XYZ file of C-alpha atoms in Angstrom:
702
model
C 45.931 5.801 -22.766
C 47.616 7.090 -19.598
C 44.787 8.835 -17.769
C 47.135 9.568 -14.867
C 48.993 12.064 -17.075
C 45.901 14.231 -17.540
C 45.617 17.249 -15.304
C 42.306 17.683 -13.475
C 40.903 20.076 -16.077
C 41.533 17.715 -19.013
C 40.300 14.749 -16.974
C 36.997 16.553 -16.302
C 36.527 17.222 -20.038
C 37.261 13.602 -20.883
C 34.771 12.388 -18.264
C 32.113 14.619 -19.864
C 32.815 13.049 -23.252
C 32.323 9.582 -21.754
C 29.098 10.699 -20.032
C 27.794 12.149 -23.300
C 28.296 8.685 -24.822
C 26.308 7.141 -21.902
C 29.440 5.376 -20.658
C 28.803 6.112 -16.964
C 29.576 2.523 -15.953
C 32.492 1.919 -18.313
C 35.950 0.734 -17.092
C 37.374 4.087 -18.179
C 34.940 5.968 -15.957
C 35.916 3.630 -13.131
C 39.585 4.550 -13.633
C 38.669 8.257 -13.572
C 36.807 7.753 -10.289
C 39.895 6.020 -8.853
C 42.178 8.890 -9.927
C 39.838 11.465 -8.336
C 39.774 9.404 -5.135
C 43.580 9.244 -4.944
C 44.181 12.904 -5.861
C 41.254 14.415 -3.956
C 43.379 16.117 -1.278
C 45.432 17.998 -3.884
C 42.509 19.168 -6.072
C 41.859 22.910 -5.729
C 39.767 23.589 -8.847
C 36.095 23.265 -7.853
C 34.913 23.842 -11.410
C 36.720 20.740 -12.705
C 35.913 18.758 -9.555
C 32.171 19.505 -9.889
C 32.220 18.211 -13.489
C 33.990 15.037 -12.373
C 31.600 14.546 -9.441
C 28.598 14.490 -11.769
C 30.351 12.160 -14.242
C 31.460 9.559 -11.668
C 28.400 9.820 -9.365
C 27.046 6.413 -10.477
C 30.208 4.577 -9.371
C 31.141 5.985 -5.974
C 30.742 4.469 -2.508
C 28.970 6.236 0.358
C 32.336 6.923 2.008
C 33.755 8.473 -1.175
C 30.528 10.488 -1.581
C 31.006 12.069 1.849
C 34.667 12.830 1.112
C 33.639 14.624 -2.089
C 30.985 16.621 -0.226
C 33.502 17.613 2.472
C 36.034 18.710 -0.178
C 33.334 20.677 -1.993
C 32.458 22.538 1.214
C 36.129 23.479 1.708
C 36.460 24.807 -1.857
C 33.027 26.428 -2.100
C 34.114 29.964 -1.185
C 36.454 29.979 -4.188
C 33.483 30.104 -6.594
C 33.583 33.168 -8.845
C 30.489 35.380 -8.549
C 29.198 34.373 -11.972
C 29.856 30.623 -11.667
C 26.324 29.490 -10.881
C 26.942 26.453 -13.108
C 29.345 25.057 -10.497
C 26.638 25.300 -7.839
C 24.163 23.701 -10.247
C 26.510 20.774 -10.878
C 26.966 20.294 -7.124
C 23.183 20.059 -6.701
C 23.108 17.659 -9.672
C 25.681 15.480 -7.905
C 23.569 15.436 -4.715
C 20.541 14.465 -6.796
C 22.440 11.694 -8.600
C 23.615 10.234 -5.286
C 20.198 10.847 -3.599
C 21.934 12.769 -0.820
C 19.898 15.672 0.530
C 22.778 17.401 2.334
C 21.262 20.621 3.634
C 24.422 22.666 4.432
C 25.702 22.358 0.858
C 22.251 22.827 -0.669
C 21.828 26.027 1.338
C 25.144 27.416 0.094
C 24.271 26.551 -3.510
C 20.848 28.125 -3.036
C 22.435 31.358 -1.747
C 24.647 31.412 -4.855
C 21.596 31.039 -7.112
C 19.701 33.795 -5.287
C 22.608 36.251 -5.186
C 23.301 35.737 -8.907
C 19.744 35.325 -10.148
C 20.485 37.473 -13.204
C 22.851 34.757 -14.445
C 20.068 32.139 -14.438
C 18.344 31.516 -17.756
C 15.275 29.347 -18.459
C 17.398 26.202 -18.778
C 19.104 26.792 -15.405
C 15.945 27.716 -13.488
C 14.069 24.770 -14.947
C 16.899 22.382 -14.052
C 17.337 23.707 -10.498
C 13.589 23.477 -9.767
C 13.615 19.882 -11.001
C 16.634 19.004 -8.827
C 15.115 20.660 -5.747
C 11.861 18.780 -6.327
C 13.678 15.433 -6.454
C 15.706 16.202 -3.311
C 12.619 17.611 -1.562
C 14.569 20.756 -0.776
C 12.212 23.702 -0.344
C 13.370 27.286 -0.840
C 10.544 29.783 -0.800
C 12.874 32.612 -1.901
C 14.130 30.658 -4.914
C 10.634 29.641 -6.043
C 9.447 33.257 -5.687
C 12.427 34.535 -7.692
C 11.932 31.790 -10.301
C 8.237 32.602 -10.650
C 9.004 36.296 -11.242
C 11.745 35.568 -13.802
C 9.737 32.903 -15.629
C 6.570 35.007 -15.771
C 8.564 37.735 -17.523
C 9.614 35.164 -20.135
C 6.075 34.115 -21.201
C 5.727 36.662 -24.060
C 9.391 36.283 -25.102
C 9.504 32.554 -25.884
C 7.918 31.137 -29.026
C 10.004 28.019 -29.642
C 8.068 24.843 -28.646
C 10.976 23.087 -26.871
C 11.775 26.158 -24.765
C 8.134 26.930 -24.073
C 7.550 23.386 -22.814
C 10.360 23.928 -20.274
C 8.730 27.209 -19.253
C 5.309 25.548 -18.964
C 6.675 22.766 -16.737
C 8.724 25.090 -14.507
C 6.152 27.886 -14.081
C 2.814 26.092 -14.409
C 2.538 24.558 -10.905
C 3.161 27.927 -9.160
C 1.531 30.263 -11.706
C -1.445 32.454 -10.802
C -4.780 32.201 -12.703
C -3.808 34.755 -15.364
C -0.383 33.238 -15.995
C -1.940 29.752 -16.218
C -4.372 30.995 -18.831
C -1.502 32.499 -20.859
C 0.578 29.322 -20.580
C -2.294 27.042 -21.591
C -3.384 29.160 -24.558
C 0.216 29.436 -25.830
C 0.976 25.716 -25.504
C -2.297 24.931 -27.291
C -1.167 27.012 -30.283
C 2.150 25.110 -30.372
C 0.651 21.684 -29.702
C 0.963 20.435 -33.304
C 4.740 20.795 -33.061
C 5.179 18.893 -29.776
C 7.139 15.654 -29.687
C 5.923 12.610 -27.767
C 8.218 13.419 -24.822
C 7.214 17.083 -24.761
C 3.514 16.132 -24.751
C 4.171 13.755 -21.848
C 5.959 16.493 -19.882
C 3.138 18.977 -20.559
C 0.524 16.466 -19.381
C 2.479 15.904 -16.149
C 2.620 19.649 -15.506
C -1.115 19.980 -16.222
C -1.796 17.289 -13.605
C 0.239 19.261 -11.051
C -1.542 22.495 -12.084
C -4.952 20.800 -11.602
C -5.790 22.074 -15.100
C -9.425 22.152 -16.175
C -8.779 23.287 -19.758
C -10.708 20.502 -21.532
C -9.613 21.601 -25.007
C -5.926 21.427 -24.093
C -6.387 18.113 -22.244
C -8.015 16.567 -25.344
C -5.313 17.940 -27.628
C -2.384 16.652 -25.536
C -4.190 13.319 -25.037
C -4.515 12.954 -28.818
C -0.724 13.380 -29.185
C -0.132 10.824 -26.425
C -2.575 8.447 -28.157
C -0.569 8.565 -31.391
C 2.652 7.657 -29.562
C 1.402 5.153 -26.959
C 3.444 2.325 -28.492
C 6.653 4.354 -28.040
C 6.412 5.027 -24.302
C 8.237 3.100 -21.575
C 6.249 1.444 -18.737
C 6.998 4.223 -16.217
C 5.823 6.793 -18.769
C 2.610 4.836 -19.390
C 1.923 4.924 -15.641
C 2.430 8.707 -15.613
C 0.015 9.056 -18.542
C -2.600 6.898 -16.798
C -2.351 8.813 -13.516
C -2.449 12.219 -15.181
C -5.483 11.462 -17.350
C -7.424 9.967 -14.426
C -6.670 13.045 -12.279
C -7.639 15.375 -15.145
C -10.973 13.498 -15.584
C -10.255 12.651 -19.212
C -12.791 10.257 -20.711
C -12.218 8.469 -23.981
C -13.114 4.810 -24.344
C -10.962 4.466 -27.464
C -7.902 5.917 -25.678
C -8.211 3.717 -22.592
C -8.819 0.548 -24.658
C -5.592 1.227 -26.561
C -3.750 2.117 -23.344
C -4.819 -1.180 -21.753
C -3.594 -3.122 -24.792
C -0.192 -1.421 -24.649
C 0.141 -1.951 -20.890
C -0.729 -5.652 -21.235
C 1.743 -6.104 -24.092
C 4.522 -4.700 -21.875
C 3.339 -6.805 -18.926
C 3.573 -10.072 -20.884
C 7.294 -9.584 -21.576
C 8.372 -7.764 -18.409
C 10.537 -9.681 -15.917
C 11.519 -6.977 -13.395
C 9.335 -6.874 -10.285
C 9.406 -3.059 -10.106
C 8.288 -2.794 -13.743
C 5.585 -5.458 -13.383
C 4.235 -3.697 -10.265
C 3.896 -0.305 -11.942
C 2.287 -1.844 -15.054
C -0.236 -3.714 -12.883
C -0.868 -0.527 -10.902
C -1.565 1.396 -14.126
C -3.932 -1.310 -15.438
C -5.862 -1.304 -12.142
C -6.485 2.450 -12.475
C -8.165 2.173 -15.873
C -11.945 2.604 -16.109
C -13.924 -0.672 -15.909
C -10.732 -2.562 -15.102
C -10.804 -6.189 -13.974
C -8.201 -8.689 -12.770
C -7.594 -11.375 -15.383
C -5.410 -14.495 -15.582
C -2.582 -12.753 -17.465
C -2.175 -10.187 -14.685
C -2.392 -12.789 -11.899
C 0.220 -15.023 -13.521
C 2.661 -12.125 -14.030
C 2.261 -11.008 -10.397
C 2.846 -14.538 -9.080
C 5.906 -15.004 -11.307
C 7.802 -12.072 -9.750
C 6.652 -12.342 -6.108
C 9.896 -13.920 -4.789
C 11.976 -10.946 -5.987
C 9.598 -8.194 -4.737
C 10.519 -5.582 -2.144
C 7.934 -3.994 0.160
C 7.135 -1.241 -2.360
C 6.371 -3.779 -5.093
C 4.218 -5.873 -2.751
C 2.352 -2.785 -1.547
C 1.740 -1.664 -5.134
C 0.357 -5.100 -6.063
C -1.868 -5.183 -2.975
C -3.243 -1.694 -3.702
C -4.076 -2.809 -7.254
C -5.758 -6.039 -6.112
C -7.794 -4.166 -3.479
C -8.891 -1.711 -6.163
C -10.127 -4.626 -8.320
C -11.900 -6.209 -5.344
C -13.658 -2.919 -4.623
C -14.650 -2.522 -8.281
C -15.991 -6.095 -8.517
C -17.929 -5.673 -5.283
C -19.490 -2.382 -6.405
C -20.417 -3.380 -9.943
C -20.506 -7.187 -9.984
C -21.346 -7.699 -6.276
C -18.804 -10.496 -6.066
C -15.213 -11.176 -5.042
C -13.355 -14.107 -6.551
C -11.334 -16.564 -4.509
C -8.344 -15.859 -6.786
C -8.201 -12.243 -5.619
C -8.258 -13.205 -1.949
C -5.709 -15.983 -2.504
C -3.385 -13.486 -4.201
C -3.711 -11.113 -1.230
C -2.741 -13.973 1.111
C 0.387 -14.618 -0.973
C 1.294 -10.918 -0.810
C 0.904 -11.034 2.984
C 3.174 -14.097 3.153
C 5.969 -12.532 1.083
C 5.683 -9.245 2.978
C 6.126 -10.939 6.362
C 8.946 -13.058 4.975
C 10.824 -9.984 3.742
C 10.501 -8.213 7.103
C 11.693 -11.293 9.004
C 14.855 -11.470 6.889
C 15.646 -7.748 7.232
C 18.737 -6.952 9.324
C 19.776 -3.529 7.980
C 17.910 -0.397 9.081
C 19.036 1.773 6.159
C 17.934 -0.815 3.582
C 14.602 -1.200 5.396
C 14.128 2.573 5.472
C 14.685 2.803 1.710
C 11.666 0.513 1.286
C 9.526 2.170 3.959
C 9.949 5.851 3.120
C 7.161 6.045 0.531
C 4.888 3.242 1.758
C 1.228 4.010 2.382
C -2.173 2.436 1.890
C -4.633 0.152 3.665
C -2.907 -3.155 2.894
C 0.435 -2.199 4.421
C -1.217 -0.783 7.541
C -3.522 -3.763 8.067
C -1.116 -6.548 7.125
C 2.463 -5.458 7.805
C 2.559 -2.431 10.090
C 2.723 -4.406 13.350
C 5.665 -6.495 12.146
C 7.351 -3.470 10.550
C 7.348 -1.643 13.891
C 8.688 -4.770 15.607
C 11.508 -4.927 13.028
C 12.281 -1.230 13.537
C 12.436 -1.848 17.277
C 14.931 -4.682 16.771
C 17.112 -2.408 14.619
C 16.621 0.822 16.581
C 20.231 0.893 17.853
C 21.142 1.815 14.255
C 19.050 5.005 14.371
C 21.478 7.922 14.010
C 21.633 11.570 12.928
C 21.391 10.578 9.248
C 18.165 8.553 9.401
C 16.471 9.884 12.557
C 14.265 12.421 10.733
C 13.076 9.806 8.230
C 12.253 7.215 10.888
C 10.423 9.891 12.906
C 8.292 10.972 9.972
C 7.376 7.341 9.248
C 6.246 6.782 12.865
C 4.166 9.979 12.715
C 2.604 8.984 9.397
C 1.630 5.560 10.729
C 0.035 6.925 13.960
C 1.680 4.048 15.821
C 2.911 4.680 19.361
C 6.026 2.687 20.232
C 7.632 4.341 23.247
C 10.935 2.449 22.933
C 11.537 3.755 19.400
C 10.494 7.305 20.351
C 12.775 7.230 23.407
C 15.634 6.099 21.141
C 14.878 8.970 18.730
C 14.968 11.481 21.608
C 18.247 9.996 22.867
C 19.890 10.219 19.415
C 18.804 13.852 19.050
C 20.212 14.793 22.464
C 23.536 13.078 21.710
C 23.956 14.145 18.065
C 22.035 17.427 17.740
C 25.055 19.273 16.296
C 25.069 16.881 13.322
C 21.324 17.308 12.660
C 20.299 20.151 10.383
C 17.565 22.485 11.730
C 15.504 21.696 8.622
C 15.044 18.173 10.067
C 13.665 19.275 13.465
C 10.026 19.398 12.301
C 10.104 15.775 11.121
C 11.755 14.737 14.409
C 9.172 16.300 16.742
C 6.119 15.306 14.648
C 5.575 11.833 16.175
C 5.823 13.268 19.711
C 3.331 16.005 18.802
C 0.861 13.852 16.853
C 0.968 10.886 19.244
C 0.970 13.024 22.409
C 4.061 11.414 23.902
C 6.615 12.874 26.323
C 9.988 11.079 26.370
C 11.746 10.616 29.754
C 13.972 13.681 29.154
C 11.055 15.769 27.903
C 12.241 19.271 28.786
C 15.830 18.659 27.731
C 14.748 17.058 24.425
C 12.274 19.753 23.347
C 14.486 22.514 24.730
C 17.426 21.225 22.676
C 15.278 21.132 19.508
C 14.066 24.701 20.104
C 17.573 25.990 20.845
C 18.847 24.356 17.646
C 16.186 26.191 15.635
C 16.706 29.693 17.009
C 19.569 30.726 14.716
C 17.565 29.523 11.686
C 14.264 31.305 12.337
C 14.927 33.871 9.583
C 16.129 31.182 7.149
C 13.366 28.565 7.396
C 10.389 28.766 5.050
C 7.304 30.479 6.541
C 5.305 27.301 5.929
C 7.753 25.203 7.985
C 7.728 27.725 10.848
C 3.929 27.563 11.053
C 4.005 23.761 11.256
C 6.808 23.917 13.844
C 4.873 26.410 15.974
C 1.730 24.277 15.867
C 3.620 21.046 16.674
C 5.276 22.615 19.711
C 1.944 24.125 20.830
C 0.352 20.667 20.711
C 3.110 19.563 23.112
C 2.369 22.584 25.368
C 5.619 24.255 24.335
C 5.445 27.902 23.310
C 8.962 29.098 22.342
C 8.894 32.888 22.606
C 11.428 33.564 19.821
C 9.575 31.290 17.412
C 6.200 32.865 18.202
C 7.550 36.420 17.901
C 8.931 35.468 14.479
C 5.584 34.036 13.312
C 3.224 36.658 14.730
C 4.878 39.518 12.967
C 3.504 41.604 10.097
C 6.546 41.035 7.845
C 6.435 37.284 8.407
C 2.699 37.103 7.681
C 3.281 39.035 4.432
C 5.945 36.479 3.440
C 3.570 33.666 4.340
C 0.835 35.187 2.156
C 3.312 35.280 -0.750
C 4.184 31.629 -0.206
C 0.534 30.571 0.044
C 0.029 31.839 -3.511
C 2.595 29.275 -4.694
C 0.946 26.266 -3.022
C -1.723 23.897 -4.290
C -5.205 24.586 -2.879
C -5.194 21.700 -0.368
C -1.793 22.575 1.145
C -2.697 26.280 1.124
C -5.803 25.595 3.229
C -3.906 23.241 5.555
C -1.317 25.922 6.317
C -4.030 28.517 6.973
C -5.802 26.183 9.399
C -2.545 25.402 11.217
C -1.824 29.128 11.616
C -5.345 29.661 12.988
C -4.953 26.736 15.424
C -1.572 28.073 16.568
C -3.063 31.555 17.034
C -5.883 30.052 19.104
C -3.509 27.954 21.233
C -1.290 30.955 22.031
C -4.275 33.171 22.919
C -5.738 30.545 25.250
C -2.615 29.000 26.778
C -0.183 31.947 26.754
C -2.219 35.155 27.194
C 0.865 36.774 28.774
C 2.460 36.933 25.283
C -0.327 39.371 24.310
C -0.553 37.942 20.814
C -3.914 39.011 19.355
C -6.598 36.747 17.904
C -6.971 37.693 14.216
C -8.782 34.721 12.692
C -12.385 35.689 13.319
C -13.243 36.329 9.684
C -11.372 33.224 8.493
C -13.261 31.020 10.961
C -16.645 32.534 10.110
C -16.021 31.761 6.428
C -14.966 28.160 6.986
C -16.804 26.947 10.078
C -20.326 28.173 9.451
C -20.627 25.714 6.552
C -20.047 22.701 8.814
C -21.970 23.551 11.968
C -25.168 21.622 12.473
C -24.203 18.374 10.752
C -24.027 15.271 12.935
C -23.299 11.677 11.976
C -25.310 8.560 12.858
C -23.526 7.815 16.149
C -23.851 11.444 17.253
C -27.582 11.474 16.437
C -27.982 8.341 18.565
C -26.096 9.938 21.492
C -28.053 13.194 21.035
C -31.405 11.413 21.492
C -30.130 9.569 24.566
C -28.756 12.788 26.077
C -32.157 14.422 25.586
C -33.725 11.572 27.589
C -31.040 11.649 30.290
C -31.199 15.441 30.690
C -34.993 15.690 30.594
C -35.716 17.100 27.175
C -34.355 18.192 23.806
C -34.126 21.801 25.034
C -31.531 20.794 27.659
C -28.839 19.775 25.160
C -27.234 21.463 22.159
C -25.465 19.661 19.304
C -22.533 20.947 17.209
C -21.897 24.006 19.346
C -19.371 26.598 18.226
C -17.331 27.938 21.165
C -15.350 31.164 21.440
C -12.193 30.733 19.390
C -14.111 28.336 17.163
C -13.754 24.910 18.658
C -16.715 22.700 17.726
C -18.263 20.766 20.624
C -20.350 17.678 19.799
C -22.835 18.286 22.639
C -23.248 20.874 25.334
C -25.407 21.008 28.439
C -25.561 23.121 31.584
C -26.118 21.882 35.143
C -27.115 24.160 37.996
C -25.474 24.002 41.416
C -27.774 21.113 42.382
C -26.661 19.220 39.227
C -30.054 19.722 37.584
C -30.048 20.349 33.794
C -30.968 23.878 32.744
C -33.060 24.281 29.583
C -31.538 26.682 27.066
C -34.759 28.623 26.555
C -34.811 29.898 30.150
C -31.851 32.240 29.969
C -29.876 34.062 27.339
C -26.782 32.003 26.587
C -25.145 32.575 23.225
C -22.058 30.688 22.179
C -19.746 31.063 19.229
C -20.056 34.859 19.001
C -16.971 36.983 19.337
C -16.702 40.741 18.857
C -14.978 42.107 15.770
C -11.262 41.507 16.188
C -8.320 43.644 15.186
C -4.562 43.132 14.959
C -3.942 45.846 17.530
C -5.805 44.342 20.477
C -6.578 40.970 21.967
C -10.112 39.686 21.704
C -11.606 38.892 25.093
C -13.875 35.901 25.537
C -17.329 37.438 25.779
C -20.041 35.097 27.045
C -23.276 35.364 28.953
C -22.888 34.477 32.606
C -24.179 31.251 34.039
C -26.310 31.218 37.161
C -24.183 31.025 40.360
C -22.756 27.532 40.884
C -23.783 26.258 37.437
C -21.324 24.446 35.155
C -21.102 24.176 31.405
C -20.380 20.634 30.144
C -18.911 19.632 26.792
C -19.455 16.038 25.657
C -17.154 14.820 22.899
C -17.507 11.519 21.036
C -13.997 10.363 20.134
C -13.738 8.121 17.080
C -10.742 6.139 15.812
C -8.961 9.277 14.585
C -8.596 10.639 18.135
C -6.395 7.718 19.253
C -3.116 6.085 18.314
C -3.547 3.225 15.885
C -2.304 0.485 18.209
C -3.425 1.532 21.703
C -6.224 3.691 23.181
C -3.877 6.627 23.826
C -5.306 10.087 23.109
C -3.487 11.911 20.294
C -2.086 15.418 20.520
C -4.822 17.434 18.820
C -7.606 15.845 20.900
C -5.627 16.417 24.108
C -5.050 20.060 23.126
C -8.762 20.564 22.399
C -9.620 19.219 25.873
C -7.186 21.719 27.446
C -8.705 24.577 25.488
C -12.291 23.690 26.373
C -11.328 23.541 30.052
C -9.698 26.985 29.775
C -12.971 28.201 28.238
C -14.820 27.029 31.343
C -16.133 23.637 30.296
C -16.100 20.391 32.202
C -15.082 18.065 29.385
C -16.499 14.554 29.101
C -14.836 12.469 26.396
C -16.698 9.379 25.159
C -14.186 7.031 23.472
C -15.570 4.891 20.624
C -14.151 1.712 22.183
C -16.161 2.310 25.363
C -19.362 3.329 23.574
C -19.208 0.328 21.225
C -18.086 -2.183 23.864
C -20.032 -5.267 24.935
C -20.592 -3.643 28.329
C -22.600 -0.881 26.622
C -24.407 -3.081 24.100
C -27.903 -2.175 25.371
C -29.698 1.141 25.484
C -30.097 0.968 29.277
C -26.368 0.417 29.751
C -25.568 3.412 27.562
C -28.097 5.587 29.395
C -26.520 4.600 32.732
C -23.064 5.343 31.289
C -24.131 8.860 30.263
C -25.780 9.525 33.652
C -22.640 8.392 35.482
C -20.379 10.579 33.302
C -22.605 13.662 33.623
C -23.973 13.460 37.172
C -21.632 10.991 38.925
C -18.376 11.573 40.700
C -16.338 9.545 38.185
C -13.501 11.105 36.201
C -14.464 13.123 33.139
């Protein structure tokens, strides 16, 4: 067959036929990829090209991938108004090649939004799935999808279609819609296939479903088909049922049998690791010889993700044995030592930053941090000359996640951003500034670096998701940067309405995190930039969420509290867990008169934590009872591990910002680091008492 004779349209149809026969890696598909590569400059039909791109995506090099993306951008404006399928195929290509290329994704997203009426259930479901994989977030698309899908609930009665609707709408549905979806899928449950039941269970996990009847029903379908599922599907089932608090001894006994049967014949390290991980999650699980032997057999071929997965599983078994059997076997500890050895060996052999990043991007957990983090950072430092505009956001987010301050790597990140900012998409700026914000680090070219990031964002302020803008505003505020354009965009009635709409689409934990970040940004602007005249409007929010926590102190704080009472001359001279104006919580507060003598709280009317009713229209002043002339209010803060970088005693951004705010509020701030309080020098009560006296009454730095 002379493929060269086919025009581009016929070639695209033929490639689809091969793909439908699962011949993605066949010699014929390779020849098609070669023809597309040679004729790429002359191709003008984006419809046919998009079909070919999806078909050959498994065979192309990174260089060819970028050429295809560039050609697609050139031809994109030729898309007919109704051709949303072309845009969908382009996103499919980016997903297949794991290339989150924002400029092209944005253009496809605009096509979807402007032609939303052309999107049916199949299209919306597919696009949401592709976006999820690429971690591309479009608030407008999700909002549009939710509206369209909600309208479809009463119109769809076919099980296969309703499952797609359930999966696409469930995670963002409101309480009423969730109830409708769950009741409808329950009625259709008898007709669900094994794969449909699996998909429904996954969506229920994401929805945090508490419908016990539906959970039992779907679990019964899964139970019947356990022997038919692949290892990765068995892991999904295990995770979902654990999250949904499903309890059935019979089910989990059968699930363990099936997992072990797969484990005995599995030879791939990635498959063995996920099977072991699933087994370790089961109720009353224990580490037996079969599992140990399978882990040891694949150790030489493991990457960091496999090793981390094994270590997490072993640590889970150790914890279980310690809690219920009050013992830890030597075999478990020996296996952990082997995992450490192979982990260090893999890092020592690594000489390619991009390959290392592929293994690091999803790593988390105690074992990695305790055993490999130090060497991982050292390896990153050795390879840091390879940091560029493509990987800089990923490396930055990893550093932030690990709480590890390495100034050489951060300086390199800042340098790359300054040199290559035009190639970096504004969507990536948040990830880039996070380590500087969290770790409280200023690079040598501080003003130029942060100024460049802010300037790069300005033209995108109306495009970025509200959620991302809130996190950006807070991160810059932590760094003592308050970009006026960004703040005017955020503290605007229309923006806050959009944010409220987006909050409805988020899971409860992320929803609350965003609300707290907005409150903290509002507080920072009011205290540090009063000239912006942005009002404080979080009084009610803070009263609802802070009053629950005030008054609780941990063991260390109780110990310090008693000592402070002795040092200051009585329990009435010190307050614990004090709520300040603008709702910072201070561990301990005391007041010294002008002669540095403690003042008891009962002697004068001092009330903290009370602010007048606040309104959007006007700023809330800080209203507090006056101190006697010459007196000073002191805040004592015990700083635990979380206040410092993981590797050195360097104060992190949020703790530094809190100190600034307390000083603005009129406090002299005394911070008591855990490593000083728990040091050998302060191992006796007398030494600690002297330490507190020196910090409160002495001339030493606070």
